[in-house]
XYZ file of C-alpha atoms in Angstrom:
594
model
C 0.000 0.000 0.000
C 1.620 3.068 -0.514
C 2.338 5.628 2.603
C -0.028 8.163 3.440
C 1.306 11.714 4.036
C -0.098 14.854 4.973
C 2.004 18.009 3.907
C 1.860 21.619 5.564
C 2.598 24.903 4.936
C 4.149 27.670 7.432
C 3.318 26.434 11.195
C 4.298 29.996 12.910
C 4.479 28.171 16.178
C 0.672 27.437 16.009
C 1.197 23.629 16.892
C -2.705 23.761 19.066
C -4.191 24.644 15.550
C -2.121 22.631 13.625
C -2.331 19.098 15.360
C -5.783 20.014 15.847
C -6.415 19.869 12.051
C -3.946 17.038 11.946
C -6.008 14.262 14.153
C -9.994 15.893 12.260
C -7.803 14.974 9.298
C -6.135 11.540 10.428
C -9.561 10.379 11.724
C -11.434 11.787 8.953
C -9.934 10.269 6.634
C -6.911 8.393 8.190
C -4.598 6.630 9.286
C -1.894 9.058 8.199
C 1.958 7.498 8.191
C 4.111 11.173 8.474
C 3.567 14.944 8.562
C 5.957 16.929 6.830
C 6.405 20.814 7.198
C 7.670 22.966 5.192
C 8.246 27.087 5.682
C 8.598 28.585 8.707
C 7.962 26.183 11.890
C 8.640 28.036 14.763
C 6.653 31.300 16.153
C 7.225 34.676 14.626
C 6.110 36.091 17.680
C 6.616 35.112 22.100
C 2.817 35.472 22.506
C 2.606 31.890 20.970
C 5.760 30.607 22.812
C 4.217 29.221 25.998
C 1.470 26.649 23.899
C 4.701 25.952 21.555
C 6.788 24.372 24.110
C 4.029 22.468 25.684
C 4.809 19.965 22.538
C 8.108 20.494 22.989
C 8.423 19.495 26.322
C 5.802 16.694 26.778
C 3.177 18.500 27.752
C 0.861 18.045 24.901
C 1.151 15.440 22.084
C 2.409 15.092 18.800
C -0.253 12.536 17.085
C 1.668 11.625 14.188
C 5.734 11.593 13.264
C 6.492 15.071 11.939
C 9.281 16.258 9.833
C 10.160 19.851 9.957
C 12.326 22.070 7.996
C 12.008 25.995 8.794
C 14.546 25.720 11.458
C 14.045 29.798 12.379
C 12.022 31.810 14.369
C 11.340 32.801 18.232
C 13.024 29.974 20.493
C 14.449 28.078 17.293
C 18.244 28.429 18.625
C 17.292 27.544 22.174
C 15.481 24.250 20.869
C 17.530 23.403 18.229
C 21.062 23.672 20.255
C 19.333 21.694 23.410
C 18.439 18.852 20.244
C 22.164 18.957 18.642
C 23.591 18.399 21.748
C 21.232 15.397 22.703
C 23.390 11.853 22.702
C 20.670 10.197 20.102
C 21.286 12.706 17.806
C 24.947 12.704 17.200
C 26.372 11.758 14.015
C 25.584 12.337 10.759
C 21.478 12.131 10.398
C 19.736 13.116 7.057
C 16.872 11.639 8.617
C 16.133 14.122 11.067
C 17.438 14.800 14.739
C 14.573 14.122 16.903
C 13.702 17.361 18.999
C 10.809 15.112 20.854
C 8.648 12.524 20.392
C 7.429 12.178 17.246
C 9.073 15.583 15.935
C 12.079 15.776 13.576
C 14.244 18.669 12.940
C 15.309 17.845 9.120
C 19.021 20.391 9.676
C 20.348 21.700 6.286
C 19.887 19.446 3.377
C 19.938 16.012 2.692
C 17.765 12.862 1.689
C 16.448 10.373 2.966
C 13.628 7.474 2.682
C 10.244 8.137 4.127
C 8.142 5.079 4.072
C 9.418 3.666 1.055
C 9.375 7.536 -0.444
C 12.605 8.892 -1.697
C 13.154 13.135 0.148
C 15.199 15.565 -0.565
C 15.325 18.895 1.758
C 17.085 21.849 2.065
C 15.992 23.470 5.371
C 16.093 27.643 6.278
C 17.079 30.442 4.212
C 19.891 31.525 2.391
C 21.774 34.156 4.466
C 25.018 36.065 3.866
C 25.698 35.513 7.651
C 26.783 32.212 8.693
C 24.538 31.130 11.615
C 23.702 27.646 13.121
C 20.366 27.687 12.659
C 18.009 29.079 10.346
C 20.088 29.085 7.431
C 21.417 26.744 4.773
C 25.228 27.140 3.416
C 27.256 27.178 0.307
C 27.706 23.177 1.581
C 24.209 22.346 2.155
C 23.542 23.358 -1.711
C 26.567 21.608 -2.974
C 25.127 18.169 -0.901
C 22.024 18.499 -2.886
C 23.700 18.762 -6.286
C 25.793 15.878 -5.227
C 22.310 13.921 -4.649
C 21.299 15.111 -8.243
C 24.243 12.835 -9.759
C 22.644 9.907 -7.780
C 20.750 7.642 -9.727
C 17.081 6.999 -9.158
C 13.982 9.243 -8.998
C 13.320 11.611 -5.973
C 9.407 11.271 -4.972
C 9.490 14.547 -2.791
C 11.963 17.822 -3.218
C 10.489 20.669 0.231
C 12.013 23.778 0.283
C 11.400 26.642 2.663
C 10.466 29.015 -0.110
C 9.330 28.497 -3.495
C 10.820 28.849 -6.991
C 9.668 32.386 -8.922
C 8.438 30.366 -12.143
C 6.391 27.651 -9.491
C 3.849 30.149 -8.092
C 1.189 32.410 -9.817
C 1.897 35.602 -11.249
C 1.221 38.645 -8.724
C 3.014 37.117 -5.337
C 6.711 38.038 -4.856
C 9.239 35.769 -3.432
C 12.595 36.529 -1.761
C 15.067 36.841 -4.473
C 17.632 35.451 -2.160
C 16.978 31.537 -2.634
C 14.551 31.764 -6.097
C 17.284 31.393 -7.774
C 19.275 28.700 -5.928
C 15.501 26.691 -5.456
C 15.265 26.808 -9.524
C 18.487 25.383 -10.082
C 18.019 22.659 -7.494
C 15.046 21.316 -8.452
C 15.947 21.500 -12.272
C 18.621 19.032 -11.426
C 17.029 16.648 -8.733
C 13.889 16.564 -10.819
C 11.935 15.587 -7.900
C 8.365 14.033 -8.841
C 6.540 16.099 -5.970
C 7.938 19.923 -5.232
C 6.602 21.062 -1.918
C 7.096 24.673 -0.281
C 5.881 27.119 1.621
C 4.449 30.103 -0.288
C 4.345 33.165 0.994
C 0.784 32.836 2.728
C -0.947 30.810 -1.011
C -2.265 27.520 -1.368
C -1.000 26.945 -4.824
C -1.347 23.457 -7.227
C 0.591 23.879 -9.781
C 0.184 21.344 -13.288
C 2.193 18.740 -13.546
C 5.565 19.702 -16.406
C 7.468 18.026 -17.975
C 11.261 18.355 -17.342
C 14.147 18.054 -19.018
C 16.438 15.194 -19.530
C 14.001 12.954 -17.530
C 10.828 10.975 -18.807
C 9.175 11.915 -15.933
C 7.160 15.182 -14.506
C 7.081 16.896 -11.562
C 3.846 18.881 -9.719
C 4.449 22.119 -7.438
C 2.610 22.176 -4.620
C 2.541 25.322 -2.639
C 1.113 25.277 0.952
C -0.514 28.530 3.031
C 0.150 29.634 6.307
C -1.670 27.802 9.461
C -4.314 29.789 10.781
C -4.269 32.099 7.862
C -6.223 34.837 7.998
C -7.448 34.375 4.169
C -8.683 30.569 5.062
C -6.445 29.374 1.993
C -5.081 25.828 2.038
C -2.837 25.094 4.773
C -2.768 21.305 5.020
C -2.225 18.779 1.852
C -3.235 14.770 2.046
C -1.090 12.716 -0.773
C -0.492 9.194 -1.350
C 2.212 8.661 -4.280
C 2.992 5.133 -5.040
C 7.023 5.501 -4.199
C 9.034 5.442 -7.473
C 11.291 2.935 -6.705
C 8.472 0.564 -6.799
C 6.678 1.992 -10.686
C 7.588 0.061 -13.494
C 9.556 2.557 -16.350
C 6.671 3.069 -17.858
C 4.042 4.085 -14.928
C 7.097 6.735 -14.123
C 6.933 8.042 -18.007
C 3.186 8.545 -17.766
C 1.576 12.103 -18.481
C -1.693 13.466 -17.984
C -3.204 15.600 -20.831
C -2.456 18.733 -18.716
C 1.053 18.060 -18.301
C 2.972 21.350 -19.841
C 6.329 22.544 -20.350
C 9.153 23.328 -18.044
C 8.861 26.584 -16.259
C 12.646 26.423 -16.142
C 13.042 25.615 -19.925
C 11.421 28.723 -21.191
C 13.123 30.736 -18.465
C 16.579 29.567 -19.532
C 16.005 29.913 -23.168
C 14.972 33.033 -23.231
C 17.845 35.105 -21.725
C 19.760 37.111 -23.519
C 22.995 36.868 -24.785
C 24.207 39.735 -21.992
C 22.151 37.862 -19.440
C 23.461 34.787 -20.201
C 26.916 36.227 -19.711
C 25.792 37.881 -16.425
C 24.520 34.630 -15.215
C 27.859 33.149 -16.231
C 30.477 35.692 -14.447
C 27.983 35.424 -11.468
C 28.036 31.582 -11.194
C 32.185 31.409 -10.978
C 32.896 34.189 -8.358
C 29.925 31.960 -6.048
C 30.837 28.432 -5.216
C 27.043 27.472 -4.094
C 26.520 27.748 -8.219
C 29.618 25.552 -9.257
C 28.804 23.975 -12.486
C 28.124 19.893 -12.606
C 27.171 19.871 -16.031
C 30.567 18.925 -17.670
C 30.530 15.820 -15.043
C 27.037 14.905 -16.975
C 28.616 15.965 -20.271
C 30.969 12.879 -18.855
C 29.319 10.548 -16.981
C 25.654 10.740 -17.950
C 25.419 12.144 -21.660
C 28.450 10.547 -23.559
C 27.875 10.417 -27.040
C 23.856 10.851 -27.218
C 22.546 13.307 -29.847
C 20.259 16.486 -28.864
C 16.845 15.809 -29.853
C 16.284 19.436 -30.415
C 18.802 19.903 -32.625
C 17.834 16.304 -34.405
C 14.818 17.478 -34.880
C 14.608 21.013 -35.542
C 18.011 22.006 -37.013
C 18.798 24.238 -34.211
C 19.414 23.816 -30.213
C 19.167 27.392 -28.194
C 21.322 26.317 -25.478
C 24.458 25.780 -28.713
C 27.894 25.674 -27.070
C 26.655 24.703 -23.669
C 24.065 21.717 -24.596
C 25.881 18.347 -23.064
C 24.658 16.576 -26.159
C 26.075 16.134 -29.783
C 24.420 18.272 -32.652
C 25.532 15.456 -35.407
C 24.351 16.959 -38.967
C 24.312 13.416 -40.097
C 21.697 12.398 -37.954
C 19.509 15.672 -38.528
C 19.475 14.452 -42.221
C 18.872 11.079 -41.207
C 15.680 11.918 -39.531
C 14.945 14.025 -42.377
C 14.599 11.086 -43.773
C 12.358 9.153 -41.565
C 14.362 7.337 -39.231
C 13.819 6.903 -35.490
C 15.362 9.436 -33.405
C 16.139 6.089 -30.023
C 17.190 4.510 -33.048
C 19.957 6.692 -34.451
C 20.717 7.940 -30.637
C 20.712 4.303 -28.850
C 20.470 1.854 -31.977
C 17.459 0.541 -30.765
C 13.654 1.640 -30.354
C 11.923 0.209 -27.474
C 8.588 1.331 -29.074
C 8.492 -1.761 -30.919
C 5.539 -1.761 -33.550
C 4.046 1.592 -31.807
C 6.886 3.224 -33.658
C 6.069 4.855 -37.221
C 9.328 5.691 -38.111
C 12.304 3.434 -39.702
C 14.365 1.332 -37.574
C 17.503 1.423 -40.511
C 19.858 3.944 -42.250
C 19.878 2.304 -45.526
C 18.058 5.407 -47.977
C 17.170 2.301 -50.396
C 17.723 4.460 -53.554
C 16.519 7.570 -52.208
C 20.029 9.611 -51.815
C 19.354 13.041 -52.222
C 19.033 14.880 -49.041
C 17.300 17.985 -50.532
C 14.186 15.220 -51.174
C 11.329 16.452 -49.052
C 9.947 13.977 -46.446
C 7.168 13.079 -48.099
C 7.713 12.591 -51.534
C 6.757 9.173 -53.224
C 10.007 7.650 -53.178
C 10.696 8.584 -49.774
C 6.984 7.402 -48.941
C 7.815 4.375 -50.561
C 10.685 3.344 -48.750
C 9.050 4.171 -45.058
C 6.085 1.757 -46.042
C 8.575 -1.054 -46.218
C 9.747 -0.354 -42.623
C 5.697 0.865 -41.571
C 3.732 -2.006 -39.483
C 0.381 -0.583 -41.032
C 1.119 -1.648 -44.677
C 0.135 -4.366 -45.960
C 3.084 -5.241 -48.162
C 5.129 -4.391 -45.032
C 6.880 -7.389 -43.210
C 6.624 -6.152 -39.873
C 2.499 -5.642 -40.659
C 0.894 -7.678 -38.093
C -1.957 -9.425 -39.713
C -3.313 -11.217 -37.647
C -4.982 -8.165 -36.066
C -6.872 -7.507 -39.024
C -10.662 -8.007 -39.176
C -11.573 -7.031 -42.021
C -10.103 -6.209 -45.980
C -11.914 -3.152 -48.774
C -10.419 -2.048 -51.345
C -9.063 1.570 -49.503
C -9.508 0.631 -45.589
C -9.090 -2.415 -43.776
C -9.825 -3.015 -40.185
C -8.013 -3.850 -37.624
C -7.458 -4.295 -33.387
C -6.084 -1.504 -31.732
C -2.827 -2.660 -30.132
C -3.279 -2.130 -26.612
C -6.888 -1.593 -26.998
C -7.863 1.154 -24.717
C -11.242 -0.538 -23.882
C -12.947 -3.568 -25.467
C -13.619 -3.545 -29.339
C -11.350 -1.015 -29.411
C -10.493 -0.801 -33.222
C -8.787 1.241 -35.901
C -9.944 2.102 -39.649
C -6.724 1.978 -41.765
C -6.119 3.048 -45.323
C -4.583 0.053 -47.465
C -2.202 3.010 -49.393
C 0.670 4.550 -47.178
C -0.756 8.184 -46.067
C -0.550 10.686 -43.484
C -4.260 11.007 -42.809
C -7.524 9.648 -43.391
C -8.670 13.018 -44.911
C -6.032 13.596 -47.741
C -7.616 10.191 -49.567
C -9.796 10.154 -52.799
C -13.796 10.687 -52.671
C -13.762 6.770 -53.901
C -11.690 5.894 -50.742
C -13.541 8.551 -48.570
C -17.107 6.460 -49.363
C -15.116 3.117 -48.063
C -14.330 4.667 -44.852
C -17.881 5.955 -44.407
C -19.492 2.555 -45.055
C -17.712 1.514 -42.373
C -18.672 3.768 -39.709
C -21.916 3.504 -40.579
C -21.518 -0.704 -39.869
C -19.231 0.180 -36.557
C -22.039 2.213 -35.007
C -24.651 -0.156 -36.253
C -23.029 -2.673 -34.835
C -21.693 -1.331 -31.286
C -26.223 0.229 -30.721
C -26.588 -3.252 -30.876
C -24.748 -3.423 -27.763
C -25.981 -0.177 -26.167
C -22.935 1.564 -27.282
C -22.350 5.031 -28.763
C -19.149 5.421 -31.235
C -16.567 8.062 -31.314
C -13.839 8.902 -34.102
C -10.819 10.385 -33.901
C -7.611 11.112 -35.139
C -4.243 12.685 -35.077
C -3.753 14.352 -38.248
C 0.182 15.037 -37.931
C 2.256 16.692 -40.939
C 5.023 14.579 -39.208
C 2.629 11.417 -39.646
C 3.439 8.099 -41.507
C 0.566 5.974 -41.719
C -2.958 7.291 -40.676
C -5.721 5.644 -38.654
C -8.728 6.555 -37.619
C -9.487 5.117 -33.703
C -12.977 3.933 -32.860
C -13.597 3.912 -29.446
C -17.077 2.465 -28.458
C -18.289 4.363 -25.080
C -21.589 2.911 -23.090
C -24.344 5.410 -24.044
C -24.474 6.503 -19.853
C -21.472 7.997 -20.850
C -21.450 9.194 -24.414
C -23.276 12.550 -23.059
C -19.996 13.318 -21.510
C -17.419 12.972 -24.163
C -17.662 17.002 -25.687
C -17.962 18.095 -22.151
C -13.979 16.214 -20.935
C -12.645 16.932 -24.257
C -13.638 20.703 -23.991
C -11.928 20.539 -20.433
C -9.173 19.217 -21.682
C -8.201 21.160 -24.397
C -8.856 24.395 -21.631
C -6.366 22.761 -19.507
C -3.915 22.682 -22.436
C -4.727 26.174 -23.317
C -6.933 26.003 -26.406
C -10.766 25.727 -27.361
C -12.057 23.312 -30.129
C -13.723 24.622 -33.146
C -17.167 22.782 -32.864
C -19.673 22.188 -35.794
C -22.415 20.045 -35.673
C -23.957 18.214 -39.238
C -26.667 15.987 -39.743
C -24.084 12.946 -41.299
C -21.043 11.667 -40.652
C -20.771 11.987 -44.655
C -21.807 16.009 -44.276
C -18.677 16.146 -40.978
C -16.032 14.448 -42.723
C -16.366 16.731 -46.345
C -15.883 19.566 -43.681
C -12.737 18.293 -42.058
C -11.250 17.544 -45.995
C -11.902 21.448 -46.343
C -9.635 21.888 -42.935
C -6.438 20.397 -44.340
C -3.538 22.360 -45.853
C -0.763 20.387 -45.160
C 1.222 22.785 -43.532
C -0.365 22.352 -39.584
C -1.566 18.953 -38.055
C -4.705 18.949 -36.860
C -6.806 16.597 -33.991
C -10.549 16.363 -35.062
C -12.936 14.247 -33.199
C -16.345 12.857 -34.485
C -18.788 13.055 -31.702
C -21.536 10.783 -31.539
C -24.730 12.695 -32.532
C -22.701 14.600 -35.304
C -20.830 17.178 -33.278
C -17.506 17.785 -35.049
C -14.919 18.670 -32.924
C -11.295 20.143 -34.501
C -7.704 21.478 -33.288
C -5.238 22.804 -35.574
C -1.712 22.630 -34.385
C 0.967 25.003 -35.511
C 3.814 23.964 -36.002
C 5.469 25.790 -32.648
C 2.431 24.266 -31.151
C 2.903 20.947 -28.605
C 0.612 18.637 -28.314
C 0.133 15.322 -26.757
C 0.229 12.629 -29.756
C -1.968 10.193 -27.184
C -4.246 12.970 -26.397
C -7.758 11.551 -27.448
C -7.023 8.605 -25.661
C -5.778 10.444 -22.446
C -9.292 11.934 -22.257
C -10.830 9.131 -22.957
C -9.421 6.930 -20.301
C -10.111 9.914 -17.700
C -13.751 9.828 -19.086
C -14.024 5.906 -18.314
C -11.820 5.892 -14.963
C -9.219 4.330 -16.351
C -6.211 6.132 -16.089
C -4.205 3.162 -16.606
C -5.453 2.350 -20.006
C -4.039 5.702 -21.203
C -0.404 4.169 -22.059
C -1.232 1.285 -24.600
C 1.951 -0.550 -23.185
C 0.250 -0.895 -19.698
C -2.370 -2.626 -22.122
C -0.836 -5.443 -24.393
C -1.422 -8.818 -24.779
C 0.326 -11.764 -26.183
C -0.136 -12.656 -30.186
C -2.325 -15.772 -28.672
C -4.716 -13.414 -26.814
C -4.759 -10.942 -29.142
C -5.943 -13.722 -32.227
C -8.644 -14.746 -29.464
C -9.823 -11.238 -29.402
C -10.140 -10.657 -33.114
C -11.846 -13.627 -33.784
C -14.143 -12.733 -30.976
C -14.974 -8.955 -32.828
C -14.794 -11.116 -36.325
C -18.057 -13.237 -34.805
C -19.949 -9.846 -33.770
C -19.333 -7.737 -36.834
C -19.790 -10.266 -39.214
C -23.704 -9.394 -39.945
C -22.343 -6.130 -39.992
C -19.019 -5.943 -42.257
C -19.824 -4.370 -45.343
C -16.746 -6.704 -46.842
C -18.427 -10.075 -45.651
């Protein structure tokens, strides 16, 4: 089971109010394993001493083990000394030096394992004075980015303060540790962020970070007792990531953005950038570890920006290769794991070639896309036909322009995709002949799936970048086919967009509207809505997007979060034959082939 945690903001010495809230909490909703604090812990004023040190001395009770890390404040030297000097707590103790029972004083930085949860700390404020308590040093810092090098993923990074680009627009933070707090938790990438913010109860989305498959969520905790009522105390259960398979730890919701810290660092100017740099050597808190990972960590991999895009912003100072070779190589369709680790663990989800061999096609100036090129990627593509790596014994059903086939890690039952037989991008860039294929059947999909009190939805990923189009059908129980426009709608708000939404009489009428939305130079995500509601995204191309995004929402839709990655999903050839001949049984009255 994983541990149970509750997380708090700023105590100011107000323990009554605090473990109070902390035992409604723990019965309410209880047992809880640990309470960790984070901002300032002792009182910022006497008037709250005398109720303060009742806990401290054993006159009232702690109810649950409680980690602490604002180590400042009225009576924090006179506590803190009595604890250093206390026999139990000599040594060296990144676990905390009990102050009493059930309280922890977590002293400068370090990590340690919390119920099976990987912590990092860095306890105080960054001071110009050196003082015992309160504070954390030019050491404490370098500990942490020591930790960074470590291998394994950090479940929880608390900090006294928060980073600048963590917390909303409009509230200020103390310029004195922003900085160092962004560059720490850049580099220990820890999955949960948790400080103390200046009096705000702030939930930050999940991002994406850099250099790591997985993301990492801000959480920013009020003050106890706040005057404004905002959140003070946080409940959280995180399965520990030493325990997640490689792919639950890759896993990203749909509102999963970009790094704060990316677009802060690339967009400094050149002076800036200098600034930064003439700063960082005369300050040894800020000593540079990224030649060690040029070293130890990056070796000879390839930047995927500059792969990808011709260009890398970070030029001189990336810790990967910019190989011109391989830019032209992808050019040319090949896998970017395959060209930086000569292999692709993507296996037939993949849709780019696995090989450098340009089979005839040796002019680099050839745009991706043109027929020879086309030509040699449906060789290597596991939706064509002629392809050997084509896995046919998912197919259902053969036309003359479509053919039918099992999802591979079907998302739900019957989950199924309409493919065209010829190598294209997208279902909507086919011929009128083709187009009336495809519609035929939909038409025996839905008719089939009423039969079982299901509704139907369509969708697709249009991407300029695609290889070989399909169109998903998803069957949804009716109970919950009137929700489908209403969590795609939130989801695209969450990303930061709004569908363009049309509604037709015919999914014939829908789809010669979405051939009038392609221009080949954007990709575009269009979903067909049961009850003819047309929903459509165009994509720049400076525009991200999540590639699995329809099926994100969908799985958050049907409560089943898991189903989102189709990995977490697959089955064995044998199972997988069992299933198709299943669907062949059901649709045969229906297949407009049969």
């Amino acid at each position: 089971m994983a541990p149970r945690i509750l997380l708090c903001g700023d105590v100011f010495g107000r323990l009554n109010q605090l473990f109070k809230r902390v035992s409604s909490v723990n019965k309410s909703a209880g047992p809880f394993d640990a309470l960790l604090c984070v901002g300032q812990f002792f009182p910022d004023s006497p008037e709250l001493l005398d109720d303060f040190m009742s806990y401290i001395e054993g006159g009232s009770h702690i109810p649950l083990p409680t980690y602490f890390i604002g180590d400042y404040g009225v009576a924090a030297p006179k506590v803190l000394m009595a604890a250093s000097k206390d026999s139990a707590n000599r040594g060296f103790k990144m676990d905390g030096f009990k102050v009493c029972d059930n309280l922890y004083w977590l002293k400068g930085s370090g990590k340690f394992n919390l119920f099976g949860l990987s912590v990092t700390y860095l306890s105080g404020r960054k001071s110009s004075n050196v003082q015992q308590f309160g504070t954390f040093s030019e050491d404490d810092v370098d500990a942490l980015r020591a930790i960074a090098e470590e291998p394994g993923v950090v479940d929880f990074g608390i900090t006294n303060g928060a980073a600048a680009s963590d917390i909303p627009s409009g509230f200020s933070e103390s310029s004195g540790s922003d900085s160092i707090i962004s560059e720490l938790v850049q580099e220990i990438k820890p999955r949960y962020h948790i400080a103390g913010s200046k009096g705000i109860y702030y939930a930050r989305e999940p991002y994406s970070n850099v250099d790591a498959v997985h993301t990492t969520r801000f959480i920013g905790l009020a003050s106890v007792g706040n005057k404004d009522k905002q959140k003070f105390i946080h409940a959280i259960s995180p399965t520990p990531a030493s325990t997640m398979s490689s792919t639950e730890i890759a896993m990203k919701t749909t509102n999963t953005t970009l790094s704060p810290y990316m677009s802060t660092k690339e967009n400094v100017s050149p002076n800036d950038t200098t600034k930064r740099s003439a700063d960082s050597d005369s300050q040894h808190w800020r000593y540079d570890v990224s030649q060690k990972r040029q070293k130890h960590e990056a070796g000879d991999k390839l930047c995927f920006k500059f792969v990808s895009s011709g260009s890398c912003l970070r030029g001189d100072t990336c810790n990967f290769r910019h190989d011109t070779d391989a830019r032209e190589h992808c050019l040319r369709g090949v896998c970017f794991d395959f060209l930086n680790k000569g292999k692709c663990e993507r296996g037939p989800d993949c849709r780019f070639r696995h090989s450098l061999q340009d089979e005839g096609d040796k002019h680099p100036s050839r745009k991706p896309g043109s027929e020879n090129t086309r030509s040699n990627r449906s060789r290597e593509c596991w939706f064509c036909l002629s392809s050997p790596n084509v896995e046919s014994h998912l197919i259902i059903s053969i036309g003359e322009n479509y053919y039918l086939a099992l999802a591979k890690g079907p998302l739900v039952e019957d989950h199924v995709l309409i493919v065209p037989v010829e190598h294209m991008p997208n279902t909507l860039s086919l011929s009128s002949e083709s187009e009336a294929e495809l519609l035929r059947f939909q038409n025996s999909l839905k008719r089939c799936f009423k039969n079982q009190e299901k509704e139907v939805l369509f969708f697709e990923w249009a991407s300029i970048r695609g290889t070989h189009a399909n169109l998903q059908v998803i069957p949804i129980p009716s109970s919950k086919a009137v929700m489908i426009e209403k969590a795609f709608n939130l989801a695209a708000q969450k990303l930061g967009f709004e569908f363009v939404v049309k509604k037709f009489d015919s999914i014939s009428d829908g789809r010669k509207f979405l051939k009038t939305q392609t221009d080949g130079n954007s990709s575009l995500f269009y979903a067909e809505i049961p009850g003819g509601t047309i929903l459509l995204h165009h994509v720049e191309e400076k525009d991200t997007f999540p590639a699995q995004f329809g099926r994100e929402v969908l799985a958050g839709l049907l409560n089943m979060a898991d189903n989102a990655d189709w990995r977490n999903r697959k089955h064995n050839k044998d199972e997988e034959m069992k299933i198709v001949e299943d669907f062949k049984d059901r649709f045969q009255e229906y297949d407009p082939n049969h």
